[in-house]
mmCIF file of C-alpha atoms and ligand atoms in Angstrom:
data_model
loop_
_atom_site.group_PDB
_atom_site.id
_atom_site.type_symbol
_atom_site.label_atom_id
_atom_site.label_comp_id
_atom_site.label_asym_id
_atom_site.label_seq_id
_atom_site.Cartn_x
_atom_site.Cartn_y
_atom_site.Cartn_z
ATOM 1 C CA UNK A 1 203.318 218.527 70.906
ATOM 2 C CA UNK A 2 201.702 221.588 72.084
ATOM 3 C CA UNK A 3 201.457 222.325 76.019
ATOM 4 C CA UNK A 4 198.264 222.508 76.913
ATOM 5 C CA UNK A 5 197.987 225.731 79.591
ATOM 6 C CA UNK A 6 197.916 224.634 82.932
ATOM 7 C CA UNK A 7 195.838 226.755 85.193
ATOM 8 C CA UNK A 8 192.618 225.272 82.525
ATOM 9 C CA UNK A 9 193.726 222.148 83.043
ATOM 10 C CA UNK A 10 193.486 222.455 86.225
ATOM 11 C CA UNK A 11 190.202 224.564 86.860
ATOM 12 C CA UNK A 12 188.955 221.818 84.906
ATOM 13 C CA UNK A 13 190.180 218.384 86.387
ATOM 14 C CA UNK A 14 188.946 220.187 90.350
ATOM 15 C CA UNK A 15 185.597 220.529 89.129
ATOM 16 C CA UNK A 16 185.119 217.358 87.423
ATOM 17 C CA UNK A 17 186.416 215.517 91.133
ATOM 18 C CA UNK A 18 185.027 217.635 92.860
ATOM 19 C CA UNK A 19 181.733 216.165 91.847
ATOM 20 C CA UNK A 20 183.126 212.889 93.001
ATOM 21 C CA UNK A 21 181.032 213.640 96.996
ATOM 22 C CA UNK A 22 178.509 213.402 99.419
ATOM 23 C CA UNK A 23 175.722 215.617 98.576
ATOM 24 C CA UNK A 24 173.509 214.771 101.888
ATOM 25 C CA UNK A 25 176.235 217.288 103.570
ATOM 26 C CA UNK A 26 177.332 220.761 102.764
ATOM 27 C CA UNK A 27 180.592 221.786 101.018
ATOM 28 C CA UNK A 28 182.759 218.833 100.056
ATOM 29 C CA UNK A 29 182.771 215.661 102.053
ATOM 30 C CA UNK A 30 184.847 212.328 100.204
ATOM 31 C CA UNK A 31 185.744 210.747 103.337
ATOM 32 C CA UNK A 32 187.340 207.603 103.463
ATOM 33 C CA UNK A 33 186.000 203.717 102.256
ATOM 34 C CA UNK A 34 182.815 206.393 101.255
ATOM 35 C CA UNK A 35 181.085 205.773 97.675
ATOM 36 C CA UNK A 36 181.639 208.832 96.684
ATOM 37 C CA UNK A 37 185.757 207.979 97.568
ATOM 38 C CA UNK A 38 185.492 204.827 95.694
ATOM 39 C CA UNK A 39 183.856 206.246 92.421
ATOM 40 C CA UNK A 40 186.234 208.945 92.611
ATOM 41 C CA UNK A 41 189.572 206.379 92.946
ATOM 42 C CA UNK A 42 187.877 204.878 89.031
ATOM 43 C CA UNK A 43 188.264 208.671 87.966
ATOM 44 C CA UNK A 44 191.677 209.004 89.583
ATOM 45 C CA UNK A 45 193.191 205.943 88.235
ATOM 46 C CA UNK A 46 191.866 206.736 84.559
ATOM 47 C CA UNK A 47 193.719 210.466 84.894
ATOM 48 C CA UNK A 48 196.617 208.514 85.456
ATOM 49 C CA UNK A 49 196.052 205.682 82.774
ATOM 50 C CA UNK A 50 195.406 209.286 80.208
ATOM 51 C CA UNK A 51 198.885 210.765 81.625
ATOM 52 C CA UNK A 52 200.371 207.507 80.671
ATOM 53 C CA UNK A 53 201.146 206.177 83.774
ATOM 54 C CA UNK A 54 200.476 202.562 84.147
ATOM 55 C CA UNK A 55 198.352 203.251 86.659
ATOM 56 C CA UNK A 56 198.134 200.288 89.530
ATOM 57 C CA UNK A 57 195.978 199.640 93.232
ATOM 58 C CA UNK A 58 198.771 198.843 95.972
ATOM 59 C CA UNK A 59 197.081 196.436 98.738
ATOM 60 C CA UNK A 60 196.580 198.983 101.051
ATOM 61 C CA UNK A 61 194.312 200.840 97.751
ATOM 62 C CA UNK A 62 196.676 203.402 96.979
ATOM 63 C CA UNK A 63 197.244 204.181 93.151
ATOM 64 C CA UNK A 64 200.602 204.122 91.918
ATOM 65 C CA UNK A 65 201.567 205.895 88.616
ATOM 66 C CA UNK A 66 204.975 205.464 87.245
ATOM 67 C CA UNK A 67 206.619 207.335 84.715
ATOM 68 C CA UNK A 68 209.362 205.155 83.400
ATOM 69 C CA UNK A 69 213.054 207.157 83.495
ATOM 70 C CA UNK A 70 216.415 206.157 81.491
ATOM 71 C CA UNK A 71 217.788 204.294 84.083
ATOM 72 C CA UNK A 72 215.143 201.593 85.806
ATOM 73 C CA UNK A 73 217.691 201.180 88.685
ATOM 74 C CA UNK A 74 218.609 204.427 89.514
ATOM 75 C CA UNK A 75 216.756 205.671 93.052
ATOM 76 C CA UNK A 76 213.106 206.894 92.420
ATOM 77 C CA UNK A 77 211.737 209.640 92.938
ATOM 78 C CA UNK A 78 207.869 210.696 94.402
ATOM 79 C CA UNK A 79 205.982 212.349 94.558
ATOM 80 C CA UNK A 80 201.670 212.645 95.207
ATOM 81 C CA UNK A 81 199.102 213.988 98.430
ATOM 82 C CA UNK A 82 195.793 212.427 99.139
ATOM 83 C CA UNK A 83 192.195 212.997 97.388
ATOM 84 C CA UNK A 84 189.573 211.751 100.603
ATOM 85 C CA UNK A 85 188.899 214.840 102.570
ATOM 86 C CA UNK A 86 187.443 216.088 105.729
ATOM 87 C CA UNK A 87 183.621 215.446 105.978
ATOM 88 C CA UNK A 88 181.811 218.358 104.770
ATOM 89 C CA UNK A 89 185.547 220.170 103.252
ATOM 90 C CA UNK A 90 187.028 221.352 100.159
ATOM 91 C CA UNK A 91 188.229 221.008 96.992
ATOM 92 C CA UNK A 92 191.662 221.580 97.832
ATOM 93 C CA UNK A 93 193.733 220.130 100.413
ATOM 94 C CA UNK A 94 195.512 216.665 98.896
ATOM 95 C CA UNK A 95 193.684 217.087 95.583
ATOM 96 C CA UNK A 96 195.953 219.475 94.784
ATOM 97 C CA UNK A 97 199.603 217.483 95.369
ATOM 98 C CA UNK A 98 197.603 214.394 93.644
ATOM 99 C CA UNK A 99 196.498 216.537 90.257
ATOM 100 C CA UNK A 100 199.840 218.562 90.390
ATOM 101 C CA UNK A 101 201.585 215.627 90.300
ATOM 102 C CA UNK A 102 199.329 214.150 87.250
ATOM 103 C CA UNK A 103 199.586 217.929 85.782
ATOM 104 C CA UNK A 104 203.914 217.244 86.153
ATOM 105 C CA UNK A 105 203.881 213.603 84.490
ATOM 106 C CA UNK A 106 201.966 215.262 81.709
ATOM 107 C CA UNK A 107 204.344 218.573 81.056
ATOM 108 C CA UNK A 108 207.599 216.637 80.888
ATOM 109 C CA UNK A 109 206.043 214.040 78.285
ATOM 110 C CA UNK A 110 204.574 216.832 76.570
ATOM 111 C CA UNK A 111 207.911 218.850 76.759
ATOM 112 C CA UNK A 112 209.937 215.604 75.775
ATOM 113 C CA UNK A 113 211.792 216.086 79.547
ATOM 114 C CA UNK A 114 213.122 212.734 80.103
ATOM 115 C CA UNK A 115 213.856 211.744 83.517
ATOM 116 C CA UNK A 116 216.595 209.695 84.164
ATOM 117 C CA UNK A 117 214.836 208.600 87.151
ATOM 118 C CA UNK A 118 211.777 206.784 87.573
ATOM 119 C CA UNK A 119 208.926 208.838 88.940
ATOM 120 C CA UNK A 120 206.151 208.120 90.911
ATOM 121 C CA UNK A 121 202.789 209.940 91.495
ATOM 122 C CA UNK A 122 201.289 208.351 94.333
ATOM 123 C CA UNK A 123 197.699 208.886 95.672
ATOM 124 C CA UNK A 124 197.709 207.158 99.530
ATOM 125 C CA UNK A 125 194.141 205.902 100.722
ATOM 126 C CA UNK A 126 192.914 207.613 103.628
ATOM 127 C CA UNK A 127 195.447 209.927 105.038
ATOM 128 C CA UNK A 128 192.629 212.469 107.002
ATOM 129 C CA UNK A 129 191.735 210.590 110.691
ATOM 130 C CA UNK A 130 189.014 208.886 109.911
ATOM 131 C CA UNK A 131 186.589 207.273 112.624
ATOM 132 C CA UNK A 132 189.441 204.504 113.351
ATOM 133 C CA UNK A 133 191.433 206.826 115.161
ATOM 134 C CA UNK A 134 193.787 206.742 112.515
ATOM 135 C CA UNK A 135 194.811 209.058 109.644
ATOM 136 C CA UNK A 136 197.703 208.695 106.619
ATOM 137 C CA UNK A 137 196.382 204.654 106.347
ATOM 138 C CA UNK A 138 198.300 204.584 102.412
ATOM 139 C CA UNK A 139 201.514 206.463 103.699
ATOM 140 C CA UNK A 140 202.035 204.320 106.751
ATOM 141 C CA UNK A 141 201.426 201.746 104.737
ATOM 142 C CA UNK A 142 204.336 202.285 102.083
ATOM 143 C CA UNK A 143 206.045 203.133 104.745
ATOM 144 C CA UNK A 144 206.077 199.788 106.366
ATOM 145 C CA UNK A 145 204.385 201.754 110.065
ATOM 146 C CA UNK A 146 201.086 200.062 109.207
ATOM 147 C CA UNK A 147 200.986 197.404 111.939
ATOM 148 C CA UNK A 148 198.619 195.044 113.239
ATOM 149 C CA UNK A 149 197.136 197.283 116.147
ATOM 150 C CA UNK A 150 195.878 199.682 113.964
ATOM 151 C CA UNK A 151 193.948 197.536 112.300
ATOM 152 C CA UNK A 152 192.414 196.424 115.056
ATOM 153 C CA UNK A 153 190.909 199.279 115.758
ATOM 154 C CA UNK A 154 187.149 199.904 115.622
ATOM 155 C CA UNK A 155 184.805 202.886 114.700
ATOM 156 C CA UNK A 156 181.239 204.419 116.118
ATOM 157 C CA UNK A 157 179.598 200.990 114.962
ATOM 158 C CA UNK A 158 181.847 198.616 116.742
ATOM 159 C CA UNK A 159 183.783 197.719 112.757
ATOM 160 C CA UNK A 160 186.991 197.224 113.074
ATOM 161 C CA UNK A 161 189.557 198.878 110.553
ATOM 162 C CA UNK A 162 190.749 196.132 108.473
ATOM 163 C CA UNK A 163 187.048 194.623 108.042
ATOM 164 C CA UNK A 164 186.314 198.243 106.382
ATOM 165 C CA UNK A 165 189.260 197.481 104.396
ATOM 166 C CA UNK A 166 188.603 194.232 102.939
ATOM 167 C CA UNK A 167 184.849 195.951 102.770
ATOM 168 C CA UNK A 168 186.908 198.446 100.182
ATOM 169 C CA UNK A 169 188.271 195.362 98.235
ATOM 170 C CA UNK A 170 191.898 196.093 100.190
ATOM 171 C CA UNK A 171 193.827 193.993 101.587
ATOM 172 C CA UNK A 172 194.357 194.122 104.540
ATOM 173 C CA UNK A 173 197.458 191.786 106.268
ATOM 174 C CA UNK A 174 199.645 192.351 102.623
ATOM 175 C CA UNK A 175 198.840 195.980 103.768
ATOM 176 C CA UNK A 176 201.602 195.600 106.965
ATOM 177 C CA UNK A 177 204.321 193.661 104.675
ATOM 178 C CA UNK A 178 203.922 196.057 101.478
ATOM 179 C CA UNK A 179 206.561 198.851 102.444
ATOM 180 C CA UNK A 180 208.255 200.484 99.869
ATOM 181 C CA UNK A 181 211.427 198.588 98.843
ATOM 182 C CA UNK A 182 212.716 200.623 96.062
ATOM 183 C CA UNK A 183 215.479 202.570 96.250
ATOM 184 C CA UNK A 184 214.088 206.494 97.066
ATOM 185 C CA UNK A 185 216.476 209.310 95.469
ATOM 186 C CA UNK A 186 214.094 211.718 97.020
ATOM 187 C CA UNK A 187 209.709 212.567 97.760
ATOM 188 C CA UNK A 188 208.472 216.255 97.077
ATOM 189 C CA UNK A 189 204.751 216.610 97.776
ATOM 190 C CA UNK A 190 202.871 219.565 96.379
ATOM 191 C CA UNK A 191 200.018 220.860 98.969
ATOM 192 C CA UNK A 192 197.737 223.896 99.844
ATOM 193 C CA UNK A 193 199.584 225.596 103.048
ATOM 194 C CA UNK A 194 195.616 225.563 105.155
ATOM 195 C CA UNK A 195 197.055 228.299 107.071
ATOM 196 C CA UNK A 196 197.327 232.550 106.044
ATOM 197 C CA UNK A 197 201.013 232.408 106.730
ATOM 198 C CA UNK A 198 202.226 232.176 102.803
ATOM 199 C CA UNK A 199 198.293 235.243 101.832
ATOM 200 C CA UNK A 200 199.497 237.536 104.449
ATOM 201 C CA UNK A 201 203.002 237.818 103.134
ATOM 202 C CA UNK A 202 202.226 238.101 99.848
ATOM 203 C CA UNK A 203 204.825 235.249 99.341
ATOM 204 C CA UNK A 204 203.782 232.617 96.244
ATOM 205 C CA UNK A 205 205.909 229.956 97.245
ATOM 206 C CA UNK A 206 206.427 228.396 100.837
ATOM 207 C CA UNK A 207 209.462 226.235 101.286
ATOM 208 C CA UNK A 208 207.939 223.580 104.669
ATOM 209 C CA UNK A 209 210.820 223.596 106.938
ATOM 210 C CA UNK A 210 208.692 221.015 108.673
ATOM 211 C CA UNK A 211 205.509 218.888 109.634
ATOM 212 C CA UNK A 212 204.052 219.530 113.270
ATOM 213 C CA UNK A 213 203.874 216.078 115.542
ATOM 214 C CA UNK A 214 200.264 215.167 116.411
ATOM 215 C CA UNK A 215 198.910 213.569 119.431
ATOM 216 C CA UNK A 216 195.298 212.403 119.519
ATOM 217 C CA UNK A 217 193.280 211.443 122.228
ATOM 218 C CA UNK A 218 190.496 210.092 123.906
ATOM 219 C CA UNK A 219 189.081 210.237 127.153
ATOM 220 C CA UNK A 220 186.156 208.628 128.528
ATOM 221 C CA UNK A 221 184.827 210.843 131.554
ATOM 222 C CA UNK A 222 182.368 208.127 133.342
ATOM 223 C CA UNK A 223 180.313 210.080 136.859
ATOM 224 C CA UNK A 224 176.762 208.903 138.019
ATOM 225 C CA UNK A 225 173.547 209.615 135.981
ATOM 226 C CA UNK A 226 169.882 210.919 138.836
ATOM 227 C CA UNK A 227 167.776 213.479 138.581
ATOM 228 C CA UNK A 228 168.207 217.317 136.680
ATOM 229 C CA UNK A 229 165.879 218.664 138.737
ATOM 230 C CA UNK A 230 166.825 217.067 142.128
ATOM 231 C CA UNK A 231 169.880 215.973 143.099
ATOM 232 C CA UNK A 232 171.390 218.601 144.593
ATOM 233 C CA UNK A 233 174.415 220.492 143.263
ATOM 234 C CA UNK A 234 177.159 219.628 145.373
ATOM 235 C CA UNK A 235 176.721 215.795 145.091
ATOM 236 C CA UNK A 236 176.584 215.200 141.564
ATOM 237 C CA UNK A 237 179.065 213.396 139.321
ATOM 238 C CA UNK A 238 178.230 214.745 136.047
ATOM 239 C CA UNK A 239 180.862 213.923 133.172
ATOM 240 C CA UNK A 240 179.812 215.714 130.671
ATOM 241 C CA UNK A 241 181.338 218.807 132.753
ATOM 242 C CA UNK A 242 183.748 217.703 133.676
ATOM 243 C CA UNK A 243 184.275 216.806 129.609
ATOM 244 C CA UNK A 244 183.496 220.866 128.931
ATOM 245 C CA UNK A 245 186.587 221.718 132.065
ATOM 246 C CA UNK A 246 188.156 218.964 130.215
ATOM 247 C CA UNK A 247 187.269 220.961 126.722
ATOM 248 C CA UNK A 248 188.751 224.676 128.336
ATOM 249 C CA UNK A 249 191.577 222.668 129.426
ATOM 250 C CA UNK A 250 192.512 221.336 126.076
ATOM 251 C CA UNK A 251 192.045 224.756 124.845
ATOM 252 C CA UNK A 252 194.263 227.114 127.781
ATOM 253 C CA UNK A 253 197.472 224.696 126.455
ATOM 254 C CA UNK A 254 197.169 225.725 123.515
ATOM 255 C CA UNK A 255 197.052 229.423 123.712
ATOM 256 C CA UNK A 256 199.866 229.371 126.407
ATOM 257 C CA UNK A 257 202.274 228.110 123.697
ATOM 258 C CA UNK A 258 204.826 230.182 123.839
ATOM 259 C CA UNK A 259 206.692 227.794 120.597
ATOM 260 C CA UNK A 260 204.473 226.913 117.326
ATOM 261 C CA UNK A 261 201.547 225.078 118.891
ATOM 262 C CA UNK A 262 197.973 224.187 118.946
ATOM 263 C CA UNK A 263 194.992 222.140 120.464
ATOM 264 C CA UNK A 264 191.857 221.391 119.264
ATOM 265 C CA UNK A 265 188.580 219.328 120.878
ATOM 266 C CA UNK A 266 187.070 218.059 117.480
ATOM 267 C CA UNK A 267 184.503 216.637 119.024
ATOM 268 C CA UNK A 268 182.233 215.333 122.319
ATOM 269 C CA UNK A 269 179.724 213.195 123.378
ATOM 270 C CA UNK A 270 177.705 212.909 126.578
ATOM 271 C CA UNK A 271 174.712 209.982 127.221
ATOM 272 C CA UNK A 272 172.249 209.398 127.588
ATOM 273 C CA UNK A 273 171.506 212.688 126.352
ATOM 274 C CA UNK A 274 168.261 214.241 127.388
ATOM 275 C CA UNK A 275 167.951 217.608 129.080
ATOM 276 C CA UNK A 276 166.478 216.856 132.610
ATOM 277 C CA UNK A 277 169.232 213.106 132.922
ATOM 278 C CA UNK A 278 172.691 214.127 134.921
ATOM 279 C CA UNK A 279 175.144 212.742 131.650
ATOM 280 C CA UNK A 280 176.528 209.514 133.359
ATOM 281 C CA UNK A 281 178.444 209.457 130.674
ATOM 282 C CA UNK A 282 180.835 211.207 128.360
ATOM 283 C CA UNK A 283 183.648 211.445 125.644
ATOM 284 C CA UNK A 284 185.879 213.579 124.538
ATOM 285 C CA UNK A 285 187.659 213.421 121.217
ATOM 286 C CA UNK A 286 191.315 216.343 121.042
ATOM 287 C CA UNK A 287 193.746 216.515 119.626
ATOM 288 C CA UNK A 288 197.125 219.407 119.957
ATOM 289 C CA UNK A 289 200.013 219.818 117.667
ATOM 290 C CA UNK A 290 203.618 221.578 117.233
ATOM 291 C CA UNK A 291 206.473 221.659 115.082
ATOM 292 C CA UNK A 292 208.155 221.418 118.873
ATOM 293 C CA UNK A 293 208.965 217.690 120.608
ATOM 294 C CA UNK A 294 209.515 219.258 123.494
ATOM 295 C CA UNK A 295 206.369 221.508 123.951
ATOM 296 C CA UNK A 296 204.165 218.498 122.537
ATOM 297 C CA UNK A 297 204.912 216.491 125.434
ATOM 298 C CA UNK A 298 204.814 218.442 128.627
ATOM 299 C CA UNK A 299 201.461 219.848 126.660
ATOM 300 C CA UNK A 300 200.146 216.399 126.752
ATOM 301 C CA UNK A 301 201.651 216.115 130.213
ATOM 302 C CA UNK A 302 199.454 218.965 131.078
ATOM 303 C CA UNK A 303 196.700 217.988 129.494
ATOM 304 C CA UNK A 304 196.857 214.645 131.800
ATOM 305 C CA UNK A 305 197.813 216.742 135.438
ATOM 306 C CA UNK A 306 194.561 218.810 134.972
ATOM 307 C CA UNK A 307 192.013 216.998 133.502
ATOM 308 C CA UNK A 308 192.683 213.663 136.290
ATOM 309 C CA UNK A 309 192.921 216.174 138.734
ATOM 310 C CA UNK A 310 189.722 218.330 137.794
ATOM 311 C CA UNK A 311 188.061 214.661 137.567
ATOM 312 C CA UNK A 312 189.253 213.478 140.597
ATOM 313 C CA UNK A 313 187.452 216.447 142.207
ATOM 314 C CA UNK A 314 184.421 215.749 140.790
ATOM 315 C CA UNK A 315 183.649 212.300 141.853
ATOM 316 C CA UNK A 316 184.502 211.178 137.988
ATOM 317 C CA UNK A 317 186.545 208.319 136.230
ATOM 318 C CA UNK A 318 188.217 208.583 133.139
ATOM 319 C CA UNK A 319 189.953 206.410 130.974
ATOM 320 C CA UNK A 320 192.692 208.905 129.078
ATOM 321 C CA UNK A 321 193.763 206.621 125.405
ATOM 322 C CA UNK A 322 196.308 208.278 123.440
ATOM 323 C CA UNK A 323 194.962 207.368 119.609
ATOM 324 C CA UNK A 324 198.119 208.361 117.351
ATOM 325 C CA UNK A 325 200.681 210.320 117.529
ATOM 326 C CA UNK A 326 203.348 212.419 115.463
ATOM 327 C CA UNK A 327 206.181 213.067 116.193
ATOM 328 C CA UNK A 328 207.222 216.276 114.284
ATOM 329 C CA UNK A 329 209.322 215.756 110.712
ATOM 330 C CA UNK A 330 211.991 218.172 109.689
ATOM 331 C CA UNK A 331 211.928 217.847 105.714
ATOM 332 C CA UNK A 332 215.359 217.392 104.275
ATOM 333 C CA UNK A 333 217.900 220.494 103.831
ATOM 334 C CA UNK A 334 219.572 219.863 100.434
ATOM 335 C CA UNK A 335 215.538 218.657 99.289
ATOM 336 C CA UNK A 336 214.271 222.990 101.094
ATOM 337 C CA UNK A 337 217.653 223.942 98.923
ATOM 338 C CA UNK A 338 216.028 223.041 95.392
ATOM 339 C CA UNK A 339 212.811 223.877 96.533
ATOM 340 C CA UNK A 340 214.594 227.690 97.116
ATOM 341 C CA UNK A 341 216.428 227.563 93.925
ATOM 342 C CA UNK A 342 213.543 226.199 91.621
ATOM 343 C CA UNK A 343 210.425 228.953 92.635
ATOM 344 C CA UNK A 344 213.351 232.142 92.995
ATOM 345 C CA UNK A 345 214.461 230.999 89.044
ATOM 346 C CA UNK A 346 211.143 230.877 88.100
ATOM 347 C CA UNK A 347 210.965 234.267 89.229
ATOM 348 C CA UNK A 348 208.240 233.331 91.839
ATOM 349 C CA UNK A 349 208.505 234.519 95.862
ATOM 350 C CA UNK A 350 208.812 232.316 98.244
ATOM 351 C CA UNK A 351 210.073 232.310 102.406
ATOM 352 C CA UNK A 352 210.594 229.201 104.893
ATOM 353 C CA UNK A 353 206.851 228.255 106.160
ATOM 354 C CA UNK A 354 206.446 225.221 109.262
ATOM 355 C CA UNK A 355 203.263 222.877 108.592
ATOM 356 C CA UNK A 356 200.616 223.035 111.242
ATOM 357 C CA UNK A 357 198.874 220.170 109.161
ATOM 358 C CA UNK A 358 199.545 216.470 109.046
ATOM 359 C CA UNK A 359 201.286 215.093 105.487
ATOM 360 C CA UNK A 360 202.221 212.080 103.671
ATOM 361 C CA UNK A 361 205.034 213.321 103.723
ATOM 362 C CA UNK A 362 205.715 213.218 107.448
ATOM 363 C CA UNK A 363 206.238 209.174 106.470
ATOM 364 C CA UNK A 364 207.589 209.032 103.834
ATOM 365 C CA UNK A 365 210.150 210.796 105.205
ATOM 366 C CA UNK A 366 210.715 208.001 106.856
ATOM 367 C CA UNK A 367 211.852 206.021 103.175
ATOM 368 C CA UNK A 368 214.596 208.787 102.496
ATOM 369 C CA UNK A 369 214.777 212.788 101.511
ATOM 370 C CA UNK A 370 211.611 214.465 102.444
ATOM 371 C CA UNK A 371 210.248 218.154 101.014
ATOM 372 C CA UNK A 372 207.171 219.955 100.617
ATOM 373 C CA UNK A 373 206.371 223.113 98.146
ATOM 374 C CA UNK A 374 202.919 224.930 99.755
ATOM 375 C CA UNK A 375 201.013 227.603 98.142
ATOM 376 C CA UNK A 376 199.220 230.235 99.371
ATOM 377 C CA UNK A 377 195.337 229.019 100.790
ATOM 378 C CA UNK A 378 193.022 232.510 100.429
ATOM 379 C CA UNK A 379 192.058 234.104 104.250
ATOM 380 C CA UNK A 380 194.115 231.254 105.199
ATOM 381 C CA UNK A 381 191.049 228.498 105.062
ATOM 382 C CA UNK A 382 191.285 224.796 104.902
ATOM 383 C CA UNK A 383 189.169 221.858 106.198
ATOM 384 C CA UNK A 384 185.731 223.797 105.696
ATOM 385 C CA UNK A 385 183.709 224.671 102.154
ATOM 386 C CA UNK A 386 185.798 227.697 102.138
ATOM 387 C CA UNK A 387 189.076 226.305 100.716
ATOM 388 C CA UNK A 388 190.210 228.269 98.045
ATOM 389 C CA UNK A 389 193.056 228.121 96.365
ATOM 390 C CA UNK A 390 193.095 230.282 92.397
ATOM 391 C CA UNK A 391 194.405 227.161 90.105
ATOM 392 C CA UNK A 392 197.177 230.564 88.641
ATOM 393 C CA UNK A 393 198.321 230.439 92.286
ATOM 394 C CA UNK A 394 198.140 225.927 92.360
ATOM 395 C CA UNK A 395 200.217 226.510 88.617
ATOM 396 C CA UNK A 396 202.798 227.821 90.540
ATOM 397 C CA UNK A 397 203.478 224.909 92.152
ATOM 398 C CA UNK A 398 203.192 222.559 89.730
ATOM 399 C CA UNK A 399 205.961 224.630 88.336
ATOM 400 C CA UNK A 400 207.904 224.523 91.032
ATOM 401 C CA UNK A 401 206.406 221.224 91.417
ATOM 402 C CA UNK A 402 208.680 220.451 88.025
ATOM 403 C CA UNK A 403 211.417 222.020 87.896
ATOM 404 C CA UNK A 404 212.748 220.324 91.813
ATOM 405 C CA UNK A 405 212.008 216.843 90.866
ATOM 406 C CA UNK A 406 214.332 217.722 87.617
ATOM 407 C CA UNK A 407 216.705 219.065 89.760
ATOM 408 C CA UNK A 408 216.891 216.189 92.174
ATOM 409 C CA UNK A 409 216.516 213.827 88.802
ATOM 410 C CA UNK A 410 220.534 215.087 87.576
ATOM 411 C CA UNK A 411 221.759 215.098 91.335
ATOM 412 C CA UNK A 412 223.310 211.613 91.748
ATOM 413 C CA UNK A 413 222.526 211.541 95.436
ATOM 414 C CA UNK A 414 219.870 215.028 96.848
ATOM 415 C CA UNK A 415 223.164 216.552 99.243
ATOM 416 C CA UNK A 416 225.287 216.526 96.169
HETATM 417 C C1 GLV B 1 195.386 216.786 108.052
HETATM 418 O O1 GLV B 1 195.543 217.425 106.946
HETATM 419 C C2 GLV B 1 195.665 217.578 109.291
HETATM 420 O O2 GLV B 1 196.152 217.842 109.169
HETATM 421 O O3 GLV B 1 194.669 216.613 110.156
HETATM 422 MN MN1 MN B 2 195.907 217.468 103.392
HETATM 423 MN MN1 MN B 3 193.666 217.865 105.472
#
């Protein structure tokens, strides 16, 4: 059987999947539970079926394909990623790991390479942070950390996550009780870097050292409304001004990080939202990230202390809600070594890099050894329409993933 040119096939499939997006917005919006996302899941299933992976959809909406190995009882290998996007996002984040994983299976089949272990390829449901304040829903379910509290969370319209899942044809209660039951030999995820390190260093492959921890917060500010023309400046309790001060606090804390650390205020809303009325309500959504747990804890305290002091001085009340905490997760060192050797044997340059982005891999690490392979992002851009990685560069990631999985398959335990 001839083996199809990898970059050509990737190009064609990236373009096909990109067709499923909400054309009311610039860029590519395929947000979890949206119509384009629903339609795209059938397309992904069809690709897995074509590749002979006999896909199933679990209670949490994960699409799971399986390439059977010679020994059905051997602990399995897993790879995958996600195909949902942020609003107005790109065509590569997550997608490369799903299409790349399917491509690995095809190439193993086309070259007559039979693994000893089953290889599962997973398109995890809803990896991106959503309106319910949760990310990585599918991988949390598989790793057993999706909770009833998550299902109870509401979006801006008052809908609960559990209801949204049901509306998408899923079974939220079963999604809580379906952790992966088979022993996992290893999980390796291919992803775009989403930052500038690899491109700047002219390096083809990133071997990920750790996935950043993420702390997300929602601050509610309650002040008092009043006339914008008559209320003396010194007598105001302006919720929006406090929220604006908090944005600067969040930014200052990230800028001062002596280690890997970043902070972002992603959204702010205020009410009543009129130019001539002092705001009595504001909400701010922000997050901080680092691969250093101690910095994250310190940054979290510093942000809350500063916001508390600023609002107390202004006579604004606050309520701080921590929506999500995800500890930093180191990748497995022996798996890192296998990835680095695979890249070197293929003649690719590689370097160790941290991941500032969150990934399904962080949750899969609960089930066994985990590693990640990065390919460069042009100009380090991601979560925006300009996100781009040439298919020739993605192909190097697919080759590295294939070789890594073949090498792990041959090991009795990844630590051998
Ligand atoms: C996901 O891409 C995240 O890092 O927020
Ligand atoms: Mn991603
Ligand atoms: Mn993303």
